[in-house]
Amino acid sequence: MTDCVVDARSDEVAIWHVHTGFDTGMPRLTGAWVLAVREVAKIDLLVRGRRVLATAAGEKALRRLGVRVEAHIDPDATLKGFAALCEELQAVYEALEKKPKQPSWPTLPQPLDMAALDRAGLGAEPALTVARWLERMAIVWDEIEGERSTRKYLPHGRERRPVALAVRGAA
């Protein structure tokens, strides 16, 4: 699965595609574009059918351009969900009478400061910052699932699950 990050500055829209599906060994940052706002068809094509993590300026630009977003990624809820899962899995481990090797949970990234990104200067830097955060979340999920799926005593089955990004529907 490839999701996208959207930001807008003056008369440009910056879009990053981020592969959040299962790790294939390929880079997770899969494409970047900075387009003039008048290139609505291209912007729509790059966003269509993808979950979107947008800055406030990016969301506003997409609404103004009439680009439909099916699902918005909620970074705060995603981070909370990852933390809750790690806590749940650790609690299962702690409850075991006979303790096997301690799982090694990854360090979660810091929350995205979307307000600070919206105050950032011109250019594609805010979009890249958000794309790197989303990339890191996909990597962290792979690490969590790697620990979870190899331990029979942990819940949710042996199969690795897709990245659990929290989303909200179109506004």
Backbone as a printed PyTorch tensor [residue, N CA C, xyz], in Angstrom:
tensor([[[  0.8490,  -1.1740,   0.0000],
         [  0.0000,   0.0000,   0.0000],
         [  0.8970,   1.2400,   0.0000]],

        [[  0.5020,   2.2020,  -0.7730],
         [  1.2080,   3.4780,  -0.7910],
         [  0.2450,   4.5740,  -0.3740]],

        [[  0.6320,   5.3080,   0.6520],
         [ -0.1490,   6.4400,   1.1330],
         [  0.5370,   7.7100,   0.6670]],

        [[ -0.0720,   8.8540,   0.9280],
         [  0.5840,  10.0870,   0.4950],
         [  0.4910,  11.1830,   1.5450]],

        [[  1.4790,  12.0550,   1.4560],
         [  1.5900,  13.2290,   2.3110],
         [  1.3620,  14.4300,   1.4130]],

        [[  0.5910,  15.3950,   1.9050],
         [  0.2960,  16.5890,   1.1080],
         [  0.5220,  17.8380,   1.9520]],

        [[  1.2040,  18.7970,   1.3570],
         [  1.3990,  20.1100,   1.9610],
         [  1.2150,  21.1300,   0.8450]],

        [[  0.9200,  22.3450,   1.2000],
         [  0.7750,  23.4110,   0.1960],
         [  1.4450,  24.6660,   0.7110]],

        [[  2.0880,  25.3550,  -0.1730],
         [  2.7480,  26.6330,   0.1150],
         [  2.4970,  27.5490,  -1.0680]],

        [[  2.0510,  28.7280,  -0.8020],
         [  1.7170,  29.7460,  -1.8070],
         [  0.9610,  29.1050,  -2.9640]],

        [[  1.5680,  28.9850,  -4.1210],
         [  0.8470,  28.4610,  -5.2870],
         [  1.3430,  27.0680,  -5.6890]],

        [[  1.8840,  26.3170,  -4.7180],
         [  2.3860,  24.9720,  -5.0010],
         [  1.8440,  23.9560,  -3.9990]],

        [[  1.7380,  22.7210,  -4.4860],
         [  1.3370,  21.6000,  -3.6520],
         [  2.4720,  20.5850,  -3.6960]],

        [[  2.9440,  20.1850,  -2.5220],
         [  3.9970,  19.1700,  -2.4120],
         [  3.3540,  17.8540,  -2.0000]],

        [[  3.7080,  16.7950,  -2.7140],
         [  3.1570,  15.4620,  -2.4510],
         [  4.3050,  14.4680,  -2.3590]],

        [[  4.2620,  13.6540,  -1.3250],
         [  5.2020,  12.5400,  -1.1820],
         [  4.3860,  11.2610,  -1.1320]],

        [[  4.8060,  10.2420,  -1.8520],
         [  4.2280,   8.9070,  -1.7140],
         [  5.1230,   8.1140,  -0.7760]],

        [[  4.4900,   7.4110,   0.1640],
         [  5.2100,   6.6120,   1.1540],
         [  4.6160,   5.2010,   1.1500]],

        [[  5.4730,   4.2200,   0.8960],
         [  5.0380,   2.8230,   0.9130],
         [  4.8810,   2.3910,   2.3680]],

        [[  3.6540,   2.0990,   2.7740],
         [  3.3840,   1.6770,   4.1490],
         [  2.9490,   0.2210,   4.2170]],

        [[  3.0560,  -0.4690,   3.0970],
         [  2.7030,  -1.8900,   3.0870],
         [  3.8190,  -2.7290,   3.6850]],

        [[  3.7250,  -4.0250,   3.4880],
         [  4.7350,  -4.9280,   3.9990],
         [  6.0990,  -4.5610,   3.4280]],

        [[  7.1270,  -4.7340,   4.2450],
         [  8.4890,  -4.4080,   3.8340],
         [  8.8970,  -5.3130,   2.6740]],

        [[  9.2620,  -4.6920,   1.5650],
         [  9.6940,  -5.4430,   0.3850],
         [ 11.1930,  -5.2860,   0.1450]],

        [[ 11.8430,  -4.5380,   1.0190],
         [ 13.2580,  -4.2700,   0.8180],
         [ 13.5120,  -3.0560,  -0.0510]],

        [[ 12.4740,  -2.5000,  -0.6100],
         [ 12.5860,  -1.3040,  -1.4480],
         [ 12.4260,  -0.0650,  -0.5580]],

        [[ 12.8690,   1.0790,  -1.0370],
         [ 12.6980,   2.3060,  -0.2390],
         [ 11.2220,   2.5790,   0.0410]],

        [[ 10.9600,   3.1490,   1.1980],
         [  9.5800,   3.4820,   1.5560],
         [  9.1420,   4.8160,   0.9630]],

        [[ 10.0760,   5.7440,   0.7830],
         [  9.7420,   7.0020,   0.1040],
         [  9.8240,   6.7200,  -1.3920]],

        [[  8.6600,   6.6940,  -2.0420],
         [  8.6020,   6.1850,  -3.4160],
         [  8.3980,   7.2540,  -4.4820]],

        [[  8.1790,   8.4750,  -4.1020],
         [  8.0110,   9.5240,  -5.1040],
         [  7.7060,  10.8480,  -4.4610]],

        [[  8.1480,  11.9120,  -5.1250],
         [  7.9190,  13.2620,  -4.6120],
         [  7.6270,  14.1930,  -5.7710]],

        [[  6.6580,  15.0770,  -5.5580],
         [  6.2760,  16.0380,  -6.5770],
         [  5.9970,  17.3870,  -5.9310]],

        [[  6.3730,  18.4400,  -6.6130],
         [  5.9590,  19.7910,  -6.2550],
         [  5.2800,  20.3320,  -7.4980]],

        [[  3.9690,  20.5580,  -7.3760],
         [  3.1470,  20.9390,  -8.5270],
         [  2.4910,  22.2890,  -8.3050]],

        [[  2.3160,  23.0010,  -9.3850],
         [  1.5570,  24.2490,  -9.3240],
         [  0.1050,  23.9070,  -8.9980]],

        [[ -0.5630,  24.7510,  -8.2230],
         [ -1.9490,  24.4660,  -7.8330],
         [ -2.8770,  24.3480,  -9.0370]],

        [[ -2.4810,  24.9130, -10.1430],
         [ -3.3340,  24.8230, -11.3490],
         [ -3.2970,  23.4210, -11.9850]],

        [[ -2.3830,  22.5600, -11.5270],
         [ -2.2630,  21.2060, -12.0740],
         [ -3.1610,  20.2370, -11.2920]],

        [[ -4.4410,  20.5950, -11.2540],
         [ -5.4200,  19.8660, -10.4400],
         [ -5.5200,  18.4020, -10.8600]],

        [[ -5.5110,  18.1220, -12.1520],
         [ -5.6410,  16.7350, -12.6190],
         [ -4.4750,  15.8810, -12.1190]],

        [[ -3.2670,  16.4000, -12.1540],
         [ -2.0920,  15.6490, -11.6740],
         [ -2.1680,  15.4530, -10.1650]],

        [[ -2.5550,  16.5090,  -9.4640],
         [ -2.6800,  16.4040,  -8.0050],
         [ -3.7170,  15.3500,  -7.6530]],

        [[ -4.8550,  15.3890,  -8.3280],
         [ -5.9190,  14.4140,  -8.0910],
         [ -5.4270,  12.9950,  -8.3650]],

        [[ -4.6980,  12.8040,  -9.4370],
         [ -4.1800,  11.4820,  -9.8010],
         [ -3.2210,  10.9510,  -8.7310]],

        [[ -2.3930,  11.8150,  -8.1760],
         [ -1.4150,  11.4000,  -7.1700],
         [ -2.0500,  11.1020,  -5.8130]],

        [[ -3.2230,  11.6790,  -5.5530],
         [ -3.9030,  11.5100,  -4.2590],
         [ -4.9720,  10.4230,  -4.3270]],

        [[ -5.5910,  10.2650,  -5.4720],
         [ -6.7400,   9.3700,  -5.6310],
         [ -6.4510,   7.9540,  -5.1290]],

        [[ -7.3770,   7.4360,  -4.3160],
         [ -7.2900,   6.0640,  -3.8370],
         [ -6.2620,   5.8270,  -2.7440]],

        [[ -5.6810,   6.8920,  -2.2250],
         [ -4.6600,   6.7480,  -1.1870],
         [ -5.1520,   7.3740,   0.1160]],

        [[ -4.6630,   6.8370,   1.2160],
         [ -4.8750,   7.5140,   2.4850],
         [ -3.9230,   8.7060,   2.4910]],

        [[ -4.3860,   9.8110,   3.0740],
         [ -3.6290,  11.0610,   3.0070],
         [ -3.2910,  11.5510,   4.4050]],

        [[ -2.0280,  11.9160,   4.5810],
         [ -1.5800,  12.6090,   5.7840],
         [ -1.2020,  14.0090,   5.3200]],

        [[ -2.0460,  14.9680,   5.6460],
         [ -1.8740,  16.3290,   5.1320],
         [ -1.6720,  17.3300,   6.2630]],

        [[ -0.8660,  18.3240,   5.9720],
         [ -0.7780,  19.4700,   6.8710],
         [ -2.0940,  20.2310,   6.7460]],

        [[ -2.3350,  21.1690,   7.6340],
         [ -3.5530,  21.9850,   7.5330],
         [ -3.5860,  22.7150,   6.1880]],

        [[ -2.4340,  23.2340,   5.7680],
         [ -2.3710,  23.9260,   4.4810],
         [ -2.6420,  22.9590,   3.3350]],

        [[ -2.1550,  21.7280,   3.4650],
         [ -2.4010,  20.7150,   2.4420],
         [ -3.8680,  20.3480,   2.3580]],

        [[ -4.5140,  20.1590,   3.5270],
         [ -5.9470,  19.8440,   3.5390],
         [ -6.7570,  20.9740,   2.9230]],

        [[ -6.4100,  22.1950,   3.2790],
         [ -7.1330,  23.3520,   2.7530],
         [ -6.9880,  23.4180,   1.2300]],

        [[ -5.7900,  23.1970,   0.7230],
         [ -5.5600,  23.2350,  -0.7230],
         [ -6.3500,  22.1370,  -1.4310]],

        [[ -6.3570,  20.9310,  -0.8800],
         [ -7.1040,  19.8420,  -1.5080],
         [ -8.5930,  20.1560,  -1.5570]],

        [[ -9.1410,  20.7050,  -0.4660],
         [-10.5650,  21.0930,  -0.4610],
         [-10.8320,  22.1730,  -1.5120]],

        [[ -9.9670,  23.1880,  -1.5390],
         [-10.1500,  24.2980,  -2.4760],
         [-10.0880,  23.8200,  -3.9290]],

        [[ -9.2270,  22.8360,  -4.1980],
         [ -9.0760,  22.3180,  -5.5540],
         [-10.1310,  21.2700,  -5.9020]],

        [[-10.9120,  20.8460,  -4.9220],
         [-11.9390,  19.8420,  -5.1620],
         [-11.3830,  18.4310,  -5.2990]],

        [[-10.1970,  18.1910,  -4.7280],
         [ -9.5900,  16.8590,  -4.7750],
         [-10.1640,  16.0380,  -3.6290]],

        [[-10.8050,  14.9370,  -3.9840],
         [-11.4630,  14.0940,  -2.9840],
         [-10.4430,  13.2310,  -2.2510]],

        [[-10.5450,  13.2150,  -0.9360],
         [ -9.7150,  12.3640,  -0.0910],
         [-10.6430,  11.3750,   0.6130]],

        [[-10.4040,  10.0950,   0.3940],
         [-11.2620,   9.0720,   0.9850],
         [-10.9920,   8.8800,   2.4710]],

        [[ -9.7290,   8.9670,   2.8660],
         [ -9.3760,   8.7460,   4.2700],
         [ -8.1560,   9.5810,   4.6270]],

        [[ -8.2660,  10.2670,   5.7480],
         [ -7.1590,  11.0740,   6.2700],
         [ -6.4620,  10.2820,   7.3720]],

        [[ -5.1520,  10.1820,   7.3110],
         [ -4.3850,   9.5250,   8.3660],
         [ -4.3350,  10.4580,   9.5670]],

        [[ -4.6310,   9.9120,  10.7300],
         [ -4.5890,  10.6730,  11.9770],
         [ -3.2830,  10.3190,  12.6890]],

        [[ -2.2830,  11.2020,  12.6500],
         [ -0.9830,  10.8430,  13.2170],
         [ -1.0120,  10.6400,  14.7300]],

        [[ -1.7800,  11.4510,  15.4470],
         [ -1.8400,  11.3050,  16.9050],
         [ -2.4860,   9.9800,  17.2990]],

        [[ -3.6060,   9.6480,  16.6710],
         [ -4.2890,   8.3860,  16.9750],
         [ -3.4460,   7.1900,  16.5520]],

        [[ -2.7130,   7.3220,  15.4620],
         [ -1.8310,   6.2380,  15.0180],
         [ -0.7440,   5.9860,  16.0510]],

        [[ -0.1030,   7.0450,  16.4940],
         [  0.9570,   6.9120,  17.4880],
         [  0.4200,   6.3140,  18.7920]],

        [[ -0.7510,   6.7770,  19.2280],
         [ -1.3760,   6.2280,  20.4430],
         [ -1.7110,   4.7470,  20.2720]],

        [[ -2.1770,   4.3890,  19.0950],
         [ -2.5030,   2.9910,  18.8160],
         [ -1.2770,   2.0950,  18.8600]],

        [[ -0.1710,   2.5640,  18.2960],
         [  1.0690,   1.7910,  18.3310],
         [  1.5410,   1.6170,  19.7760]],

        [[  1.4900,   2.7090,  20.5510],
         [  1.9200,   2.6520,  21.9520],
         [  1.0330,   1.6910,  22.7410]],

        [[ -0.2680,   1.7500,  22.5170],
         [ -1.1980,   0.8660,  23.2250],
         [ -0.9340,  -0.6020,  22.8770]],

        [[ -0.6360,  -0.8750,  21.6240],
         [ -0.3410,  -2.2510,  21.2270],
         [  0.9190,  -2.7520,  21.9270]],

        [[  1.9620,  -1.9360,  21.9480],
         [  3.2010,  -2.3340,  22.6360],
         [  2.9310,  -2.5950,  24.1150]],

        [[  2.1170,  -1.7420,  24.7370],
         [  1.7800,  -1.9330,  26.1550],
         [  0.9880,  -3.2250,  26.3580]],

        [[  0.0340,  -3.4830,  25.4600],
         [ -0.7660,  -4.7160,  25.5470],
         [  0.1310,  -5.9430,  25.4240]],

        [[  1.0050,  -5.9450,  24.4380],
         [  1.8810,  -7.0920,  24.2170],
         [  2.8610,  -7.2830,  25.3790]],

        [[  3.3730,  -6.1800,  25.8970],
         [  4.2930,  -6.2610,  27.0370],
         [  3.5710,  -6.8120,  28.2630]],

        [[  2.3110,  -6.4010,  28.4540],
         [  1.5280,  -6.8980,  29.5880],
         [  1.3160,  -8.4120,  29.4810]],

        [[  1.0940,  -8.9100,  28.2800],
         [  0.9440, -10.3580,  28.0890],
         [  2.2500, -11.0500,  28.4790]],

        [[  3.3550, -10.4940,  28.0340],
         [  4.6700, -11.0580,  28.3950],
         [  4.8670, -11.0440,  29.9170]],

        [[  4.5730,  -9.9080,  30.5420],
         [  4.7690,  -9.7660,  31.9970],
         [  3.9150, -10.7570,  32.7830]],

        [[  2.7570, -11.1320,  32.2480],
         [  1.8480, -12.0470,  32.9480],
         [  2.2820, -13.5060,  32.8540]],

        [[  3.2380, -13.8040,  32.0100],
         [  3.7020, -15.1870,  31.8780],
         [  4.4200, -15.6260,  33.1450]],

        [[  4.1320, -16.8630,  33.5640],
         [  4.8170, -17.3850,  34.7390],
         [  6.2820, -17.6770,  34.4220]],

        [[  6.4780, -18.3990,  33.3420],
         [  7.8310, -18.7380,  32.8990],
         [  8.1670, -17.7970,  31.7380]],

        [[  9.1200, -16.9250,  31.9580],
         [  9.4050, -15.8710,  30.9800],
         [ 10.4440, -16.3210,  29.9400]],

        [[ 10.0410, -16.3370,  28.6830],
         [ 11.0230, -16.5400,  27.6160],
         [ 11.8150, -15.2380,  27.4190]],

        [[ 12.6020, -15.1910,  26.3660],
         [ 13.3870, -13.9820,  26.0820],
         [ 12.4570, -12.7710,  25.9530]],

        [[ 12.8500, -11.6760,  26.5800],
         [ 12.0890, -10.4080,  26.5630],
         [ 11.9680,  -9.8770,  25.1290]],

        [[ 10.7340,  -9.5710,  24.6820],
         [ 10.6040,  -8.9250,  23.3690],
         [ 11.2790,  -7.5510,  23.3970]],

        [[ 11.7570,  -7.1300,  22.2640],
         [ 12.4220,  -5.8320,  22.1510],
         [ 11.5360,  -4.8980,  21.3270]],

        [[ 10.8050,  -4.0490,  22.0220],
         [  9.8850,  -3.1430,  21.3260],
         [ 10.6500,  -1.9270,  20.8200]],

        [[ 10.3260,  -1.4600,  19.6190],
         [ 11.0280,  -0.3030,  19.0650],
         [ 10.6450,   0.9990,  19.7740]],

        [[ 11.4970,   1.9800,  19.6500],
         [ 11.1980,   3.3120,  20.1690],
         [ 10.2880,   4.0110,  19.1670]],

        [[  9.1710,   4.4930,  19.6710],
         [  8.2310,   5.1930,  18.7860],
         [  8.7430,   6.5960,  18.4850]],

        [[  8.4470,   7.1070,  17.2870],
         [  8.8440,   8.4710,  16.9670],
         [  8.1050,   9.4910,  17.8320]],

        [[  8.6340,  10.6790,  17.8880],
         [  7.9560,  11.7720,  18.5820],
         [  6.6830,  12.1210,  17.8040]],

        [[  5.6710,  12.6690,  18.4910],
         [  4.4610,  13.1000,  17.7690],
         [  4.8110,  14.1720,  16.7380]],

        [[  4.0500,  14.1820,  15.6820],
         [  4.2120,  15.2320,  14.6730],
         [  3.6720,  16.5390,  15.2320]],

        [[  4.4120,  17.5960,  15.1010],
         [  3.9400,  18.9190,  15.5120],
         [  3.4090,  19.6160,  14.2580]],

        [[  2.1660,  19.2950,  13.9330],
         [  1.5730,  19.8160,  12.6980],
         [  1.4790,  21.3390,  12.7130]],

        [[  1.2330,  21.9310,  13.8660],
         [  1.1470,  23.3990,  13.9470],
         [  2.4900,  24.0260,  13.5810]],

        [[  3.5790,  23.4560,  14.0620],
         [  4.9080,  23.9830,  13.7300],
         [  5.1950,  23.8230,  12.2410]],

        [[  4.7570,  22.7030,  11.6740],
         [  4.9690,  22.4890,  10.2370],
         [  4.2110,  23.5210,   9.4140]],

        [[  3.0250,  23.8790,   9.8650],
         [  2.2370,  24.8670,   9.1330],
         [  2.8470,  26.2670,   9.2300]],

        [[  3.6760,  26.4960,  10.2570],
         [  4.3630,  27.7870,  10.3750],
         [  5.7010,  27.7870,   9.6480]],

        [[  6.1110,  26.6190,   9.1690],
         [  7.4250,  26.4880,   8.5300],
         [  7.4790,  27.3170,   7.2460]],

        [[  8.6730,  27.4990,   6.7850],
         [  8.8920,  28.3090,   5.5860],
         [  8.3810,  27.6520,   4.3280]],

        [[  8.6550,  28.3070,   3.2230],
         [  8.2280,  27.8100,   1.9190],
         [  9.0470,  26.5970,   1.5280]],

        [[  8.5920,  25.9220,   0.4840],
         [  9.3290,  24.7780,  -0.0290],
         [  8.6980,  23.4710,   0.3850]],

        [[  9.3880,  22.3970,   0.0450],
         [  8.8590,  21.0480,   0.2680],
         [  9.2860,  20.4580,   1.6040]],

        [[ 10.0090,  21.2030,   2.4230],
         [ 10.5270,  20.6510,   3.6800],
         [  9.4380,  20.1450,   4.6220]],

        [[  8.3300,  20.8700,   4.8500],
         [  7.2920,  20.3100,   5.7320],
         [  6.7550,  18.9710,   5.2200]],

        [[  6.5410,  18.8590,   3.9290],
         [  6.0410,  17.5970,   3.3710],
         [  7.0590,  16.4810,   3.5780]],

        [[  8.3380,  16.7700,   3.3980],
         [  9.3680,  15.7550,   3.6110],
         [  9.4340,  15.3420,   5.0780]],

        [[  9.2950,  16.2810,   5.9860],
         [  9.2980,  15.9650,   7.4200],
         [  8.1590,  15.0040,   7.7530]],

        [[  6.9800,  15.2760,   7.2340],
         [  5.8200,  14.4130,   7.4870],
         [  6.0270,  13.0520,   6.8180]],

        [[  6.5590,  13.0380,   5.5940],
         [  6.8090,  11.7790,   4.8930],
         [  7.8190,  10.9200,   5.6470]],

        [[  8.8520,  11.5340,   6.1870],
         [  9.8550,  10.7860,   6.9760],
         [  9.2170,  10.2040,   8.2440]],

        [[  8.3060,  10.9560,   8.8610],
         [  7.6140,  10.4580,  10.0480],
         [  6.7650,   9.2350,   9.6790]],

        [[  6.0190,   9.3330,   8.5760],
         [  5.1760,   8.2200,   8.1360],
         [  6.0450,   7.0090,   7.7640]],

        [[  7.1680,   7.2650,   7.1290],
         [  8.1210,   6.1980,   6.8150],
         [  8.5680,   5.5050,   8.1080]],

        [[  8.9170,   6.2870,   9.1050],
         [  9.3800,   5.7340,  10.3880],
         [  8.2830,   4.9050,  11.0550]],

        [[  7.0310,   5.3720,  10.9600],
         [  5.9230,   4.6180,  11.5460],
         [  5.7810,   3.2470,  10.8690]],

        [[  5.9570,   3.1910,   9.5560],
         [  5.8700,   1.9100,   8.8420],
         [  7.0040,   0.9790,   9.2810]],

        [[  8.1990,   1.5210,   9.4730],
         [  9.3420,   0.7270,   9.9250],
         [  9.1050,   0.2140,  11.3450]],

        [[  8.6140,   1.0870,  12.2120],
         [  8.3210,   0.6920,  13.5940],
         [  7.2740,  -0.4220,  13.6130]],

        [[  6.2440,  -0.2910,  12.7780],
         [  5.2160,  -1.3300,  12.7260],
         [  5.8380,  -2.6680,  12.3280]],

        [[  6.7110,  -2.6640,  11.3370],
         [  7.3930,  -3.9040,  10.9340],
         [  8.1520,  -4.5090,  12.1080]],

        [[  8.7990,  -3.6630,  12.9060],
         [  9.5580,  -4.1490,  14.0600],
         [  8.6270,  -4.7290,  15.1300]],

        [[  7.5180,  -4.0560,  15.3850],
         [  6.5450,  -4.5680,  16.3610],
         [  6.0030,  -5.9170,  15.8910]],

        [[  5.5880,  -5.9680,  14.6500],
         [  5.0220,  -7.2020,  14.1060],
         [  6.0510,  -8.3230,  14.0700]],

        [[  7.3080,  -7.9960,  13.8180],
         [  8.3600,  -9.0000,  13.8370],
         [  8.4970,  -9.6390,  15.2100]],

        [[  8.4410,  -8.8120,  16.2450],
         [  8.5150,  -9.3190,  17.6160],
         [  7.2470, -10.1080,  17.9660]],

        [[  6.0940,  -9.5680,  17.6110],
         [  4.8230, -10.1870,  17.9870],
         [  4.5950, -11.5140,  17.2660]],

        [[  4.7930, -11.5320,  15.9640],
         [  4.4170, -12.7080,  15.1770],
         [  5.3130, -13.9220,  15.4130]],

        [[  6.4880, -13.7200,  15.9720],
         [  7.3900, -14.8510,  16.2080],
         [  7.2280, -15.4530,  17.5990]],

        [[  6.3340, -14.9180,  18.3990],
         [  6.1300, -15.4130,  19.7580],
         [  4.7050, -15.9720,  19.8890]],

        [[  4.6300, -17.2710,  20.0240],
         [  3.3320, -17.9520,  20.0620],
         [  2.4480, -17.4780,  21.2040]],

        [[  3.0340, -17.0020,  22.2800],
         [  2.2540, -16.5890,  23.4440],
         [  1.6220, -15.2050,  23.2810]],

        [[  2.0200, -14.4680,  22.2410],
         [  1.4370, -13.1360,  22.0200],
         [  0.2030, -13.2320,  21.1290]],

        [[ -0.7870, -12.3770,  21.3590],
         [ -2.0470, -12.4500,  20.6160],
         [ -1.9500, -11.9460,  19.1730]],

        [[ -3.0250, -12.1310,  18.4600],
         [ -3.2530, -11.6160,  17.1010],
         [ -2.7030, -12.5220,  16.0030]],

        [[ -2.3780, -13.7570,  16.3140],
         [ -1.9980, -14.7160,  15.2860],
         [ -0.5400, -14.6420,  14.8610]],

        [[ -0.1640, -15.5660,  13.9940],
         [  1.2260, -15.6690,  13.5580],
         [  1.5180, -14.8440,  12.3040]],

        [[  0.5060, -14.4820,  11.5810],
         [  0.7050, -13.7020,  10.3560],
         [  0.9960, -12.2440,  10.6940]],

        [[  1.8920, -11.6600,   9.9150],
         [  2.1370, -10.2190,  10.0780],
         [  0.9410,  -9.4660,   9.5280]],

        [[  0.5900,  -8.4080,  10.2050],
         [ -0.5850,  -7.6210,   9.8230],
         [ -0.1580,  -6.3450,   9.1190]],

        [[ -1.0440,  -5.8060,   8.2770],
         [ -0.7400,  -4.5160,   7.6250],
         [ -0.5870,  -3.3980,   8.6600]],

        [[  0.1200,  -2.3590,   8.2920],
         [  0.3530,  -1.2250,   9.1880],
         [ -0.9950,  -0.6690,   9.6380]],

        [[ -1.1500,  -0.5290,  10.9490],
         [ -2.4180,  -0.0800,  11.5390],
         [ -2.4270,   1.4370,  11.6770]],

        [[ -2.5850,   2.1210,  10.5560],
         [ -2.6910,   3.5730,  10.5960],
         [ -4.1240,   3.9630,  10.9470]],

        [[ -4.2710,   4.8510,  11.8990],
         [ -5.6020,   5.3450,  12.2620],
         [ -6.0420,   6.3490,  11.2000]],

        [[ -7.2530,   6.1940,  10.7440],
         [ -7.7640,   7.1090,   9.7170],
         [ -9.1280,   7.6530,  10.1220]],

        [[ -9.4390,   8.7730,   9.5430],
         [-10.7880,   9.3300,   9.6550],
         [-11.2780,   9.5380,   8.2340]],

        [[-12.5710,   9.4460,   8.0610],
         [-13.1400,   9.5910,   6.7310],
         [-13.0180,  10.9930,   6.1850]],

        [[-13.4360,  11.1670,   4.9700],
         [-13.3980,  12.4870,   4.3350],
         [-14.2570,  13.4670,   5.1140]],

        [[-13.7560,  14.6820,   5.2110],
         [-14.5030,  15.7230,   5.9460],
         [-15.5610,  16.3370,   5.0790]]])
